[in-house]
GROMACS .gro file of C-alpha atoms in nm:
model
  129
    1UNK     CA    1   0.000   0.000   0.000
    2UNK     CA    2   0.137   0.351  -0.108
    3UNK     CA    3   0.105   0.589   0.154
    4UNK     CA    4  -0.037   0.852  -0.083
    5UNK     CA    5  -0.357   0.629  -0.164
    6UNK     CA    6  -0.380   0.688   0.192
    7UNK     CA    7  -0.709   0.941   0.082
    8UNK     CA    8  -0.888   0.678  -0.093
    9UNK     CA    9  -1.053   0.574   0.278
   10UNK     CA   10  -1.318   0.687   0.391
   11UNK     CA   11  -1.244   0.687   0.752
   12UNK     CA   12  -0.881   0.868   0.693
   13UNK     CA   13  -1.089   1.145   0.501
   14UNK     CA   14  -1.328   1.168   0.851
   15UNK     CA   15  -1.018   1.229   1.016
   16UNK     CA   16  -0.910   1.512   0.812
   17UNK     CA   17  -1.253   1.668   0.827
   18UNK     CA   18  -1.254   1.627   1.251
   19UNK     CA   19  -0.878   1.792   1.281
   20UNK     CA   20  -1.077   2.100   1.045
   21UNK     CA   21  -1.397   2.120   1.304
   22UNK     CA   22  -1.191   2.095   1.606
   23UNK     CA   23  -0.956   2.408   1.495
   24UNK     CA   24  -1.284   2.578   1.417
   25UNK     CA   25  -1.387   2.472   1.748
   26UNK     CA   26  -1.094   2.546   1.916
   27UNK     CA   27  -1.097   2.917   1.765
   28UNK     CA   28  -1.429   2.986   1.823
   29UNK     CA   29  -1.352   2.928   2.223
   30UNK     CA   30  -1.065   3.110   2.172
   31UNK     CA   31  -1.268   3.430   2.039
   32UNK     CA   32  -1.527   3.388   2.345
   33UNK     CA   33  -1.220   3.379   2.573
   34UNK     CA   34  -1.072   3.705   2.449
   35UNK     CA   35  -1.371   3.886   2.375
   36UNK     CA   36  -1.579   3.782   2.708
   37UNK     CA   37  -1.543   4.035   2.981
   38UNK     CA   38  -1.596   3.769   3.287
   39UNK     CA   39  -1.261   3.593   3.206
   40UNK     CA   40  -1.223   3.309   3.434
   41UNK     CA   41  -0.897   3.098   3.447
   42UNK     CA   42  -1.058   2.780   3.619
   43UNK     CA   43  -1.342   2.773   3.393
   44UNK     CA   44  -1.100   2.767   3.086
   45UNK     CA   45  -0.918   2.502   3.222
   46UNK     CA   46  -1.248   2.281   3.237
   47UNK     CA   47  -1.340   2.374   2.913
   48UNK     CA   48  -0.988   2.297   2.755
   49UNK     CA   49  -0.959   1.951   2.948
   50UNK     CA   50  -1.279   1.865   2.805
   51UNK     CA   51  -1.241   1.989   2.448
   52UNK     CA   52  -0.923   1.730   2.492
   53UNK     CA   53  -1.065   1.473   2.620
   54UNK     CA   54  -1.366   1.499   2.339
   55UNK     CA   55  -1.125   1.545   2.078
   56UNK     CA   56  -0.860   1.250   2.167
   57UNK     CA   57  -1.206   1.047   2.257
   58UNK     CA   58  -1.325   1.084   1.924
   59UNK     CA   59  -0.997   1.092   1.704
   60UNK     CA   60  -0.917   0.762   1.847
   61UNK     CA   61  -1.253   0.598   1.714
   62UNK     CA   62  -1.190   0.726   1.367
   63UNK     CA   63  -0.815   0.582   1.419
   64UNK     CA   64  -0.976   0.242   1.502
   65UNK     CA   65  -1.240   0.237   1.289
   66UNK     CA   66  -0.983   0.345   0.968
   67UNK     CA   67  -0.744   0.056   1.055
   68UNK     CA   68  -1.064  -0.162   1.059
   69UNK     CA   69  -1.124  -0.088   0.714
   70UNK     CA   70  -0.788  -0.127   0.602
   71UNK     CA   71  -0.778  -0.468   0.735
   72UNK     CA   72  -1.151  -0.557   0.558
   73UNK     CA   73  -1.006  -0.422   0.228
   74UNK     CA   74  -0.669  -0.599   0.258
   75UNK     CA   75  -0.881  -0.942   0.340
   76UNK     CA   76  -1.143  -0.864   0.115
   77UNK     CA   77  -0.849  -0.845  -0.167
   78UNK     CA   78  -0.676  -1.114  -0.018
   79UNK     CA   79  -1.006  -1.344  -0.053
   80UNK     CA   80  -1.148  -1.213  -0.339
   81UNK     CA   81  -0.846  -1.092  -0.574
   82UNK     CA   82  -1.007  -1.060  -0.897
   83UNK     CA   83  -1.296  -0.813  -0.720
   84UNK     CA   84  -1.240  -0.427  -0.876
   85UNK     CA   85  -1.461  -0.164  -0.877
   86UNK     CA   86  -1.375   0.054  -1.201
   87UNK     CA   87  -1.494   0.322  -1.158
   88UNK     CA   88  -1.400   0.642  -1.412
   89UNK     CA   89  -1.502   0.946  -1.341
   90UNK     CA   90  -1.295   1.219  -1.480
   91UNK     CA   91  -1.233   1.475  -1.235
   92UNK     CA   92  -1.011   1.828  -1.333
   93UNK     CA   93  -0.658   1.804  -1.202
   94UNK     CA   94  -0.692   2.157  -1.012
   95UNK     CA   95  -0.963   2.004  -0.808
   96UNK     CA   96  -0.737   1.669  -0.744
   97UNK     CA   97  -0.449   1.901  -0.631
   98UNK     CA   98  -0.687   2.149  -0.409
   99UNK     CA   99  -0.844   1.834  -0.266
  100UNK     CA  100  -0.481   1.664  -0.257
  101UNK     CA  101  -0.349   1.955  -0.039
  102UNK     CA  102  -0.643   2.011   0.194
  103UNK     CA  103  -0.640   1.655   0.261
  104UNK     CA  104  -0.276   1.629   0.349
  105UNK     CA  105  -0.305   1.938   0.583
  106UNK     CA  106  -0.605   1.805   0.799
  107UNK     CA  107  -0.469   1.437   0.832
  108UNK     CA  108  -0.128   1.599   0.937
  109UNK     CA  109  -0.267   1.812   1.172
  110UNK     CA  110  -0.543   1.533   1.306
  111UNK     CA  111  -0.196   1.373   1.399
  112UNK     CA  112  -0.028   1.633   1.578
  113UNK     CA  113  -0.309   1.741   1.751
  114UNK     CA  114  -0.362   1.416   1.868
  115UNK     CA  115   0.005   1.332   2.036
  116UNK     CA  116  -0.093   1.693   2.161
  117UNK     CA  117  -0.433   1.563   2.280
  118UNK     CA  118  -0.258   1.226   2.478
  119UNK     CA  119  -0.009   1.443   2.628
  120UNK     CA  120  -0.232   1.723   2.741
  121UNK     CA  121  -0.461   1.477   2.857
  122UNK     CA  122  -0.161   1.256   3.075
  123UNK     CA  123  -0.042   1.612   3.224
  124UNK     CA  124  -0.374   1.679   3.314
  125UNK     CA  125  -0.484   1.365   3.432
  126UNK     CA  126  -0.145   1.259   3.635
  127UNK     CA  127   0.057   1.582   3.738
  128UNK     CA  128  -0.207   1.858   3.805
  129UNK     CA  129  -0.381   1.733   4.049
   0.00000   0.00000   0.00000
């Protein structure tokens, strides 16, 4: 399996989407913070441990649920080899490459954010308190 045909699954392309609403998310608490005039530190801290906790909840799922389907597609070409769908649907090339690049971003960041997520959720869980 080439890592660029990575996209072609469905559950990698949920992942991508979920690392796009949780920035949104994320800067849309952000904005509140700033802008809101009864700033409370210990109330952020809630808020911030539980966007975490939703976010590595949830990101872990998709995780599972992509490696599930890259084991029924490996077995399902194992056991059925001569199975294709051939599909051809011509698509521009500046909407491959836009799609390409926005895909890339969001499963990089879906990553990151998710070591981020583990170790913001350890610190939180172990050494805070």
């Amino acid at each position: 399996m080439k890592f660029l045909n990575i996209r072609k699954y469905i559950f990698t392309n949920f992942i991508a989407i979920w690392s796009y609403i949780f920035l949104y998310i994320a800067y849309d608490s952000i904005k509140h913070i700033i802008t809101s005039k009864a700033y409370i530190y210990s109330d952020d801290k809630i808020v911030w441990g539980l966007m975490t906790y939703i976010y590595f909840l949830i990101l872990g799922c998709l995780i599972i649920f992509a490696i599930l389907e890259f084991l029924i597609r490996y077995l399902i070409a194992k056991k059925f080899p001569n199975f294709k769908l051939n599909l051809k649907i011509k698509i521009p090339k500046f909407i491959i490459t836009v799609y390409n690049i926005i895909f890339s971003i969001g499963f990089i960041s879906a990553i990151v954010l998710f070591f981020a997520a583990i170790i913001f959720y350890v610190y939180y869980t172990y050494f805070v308190n």
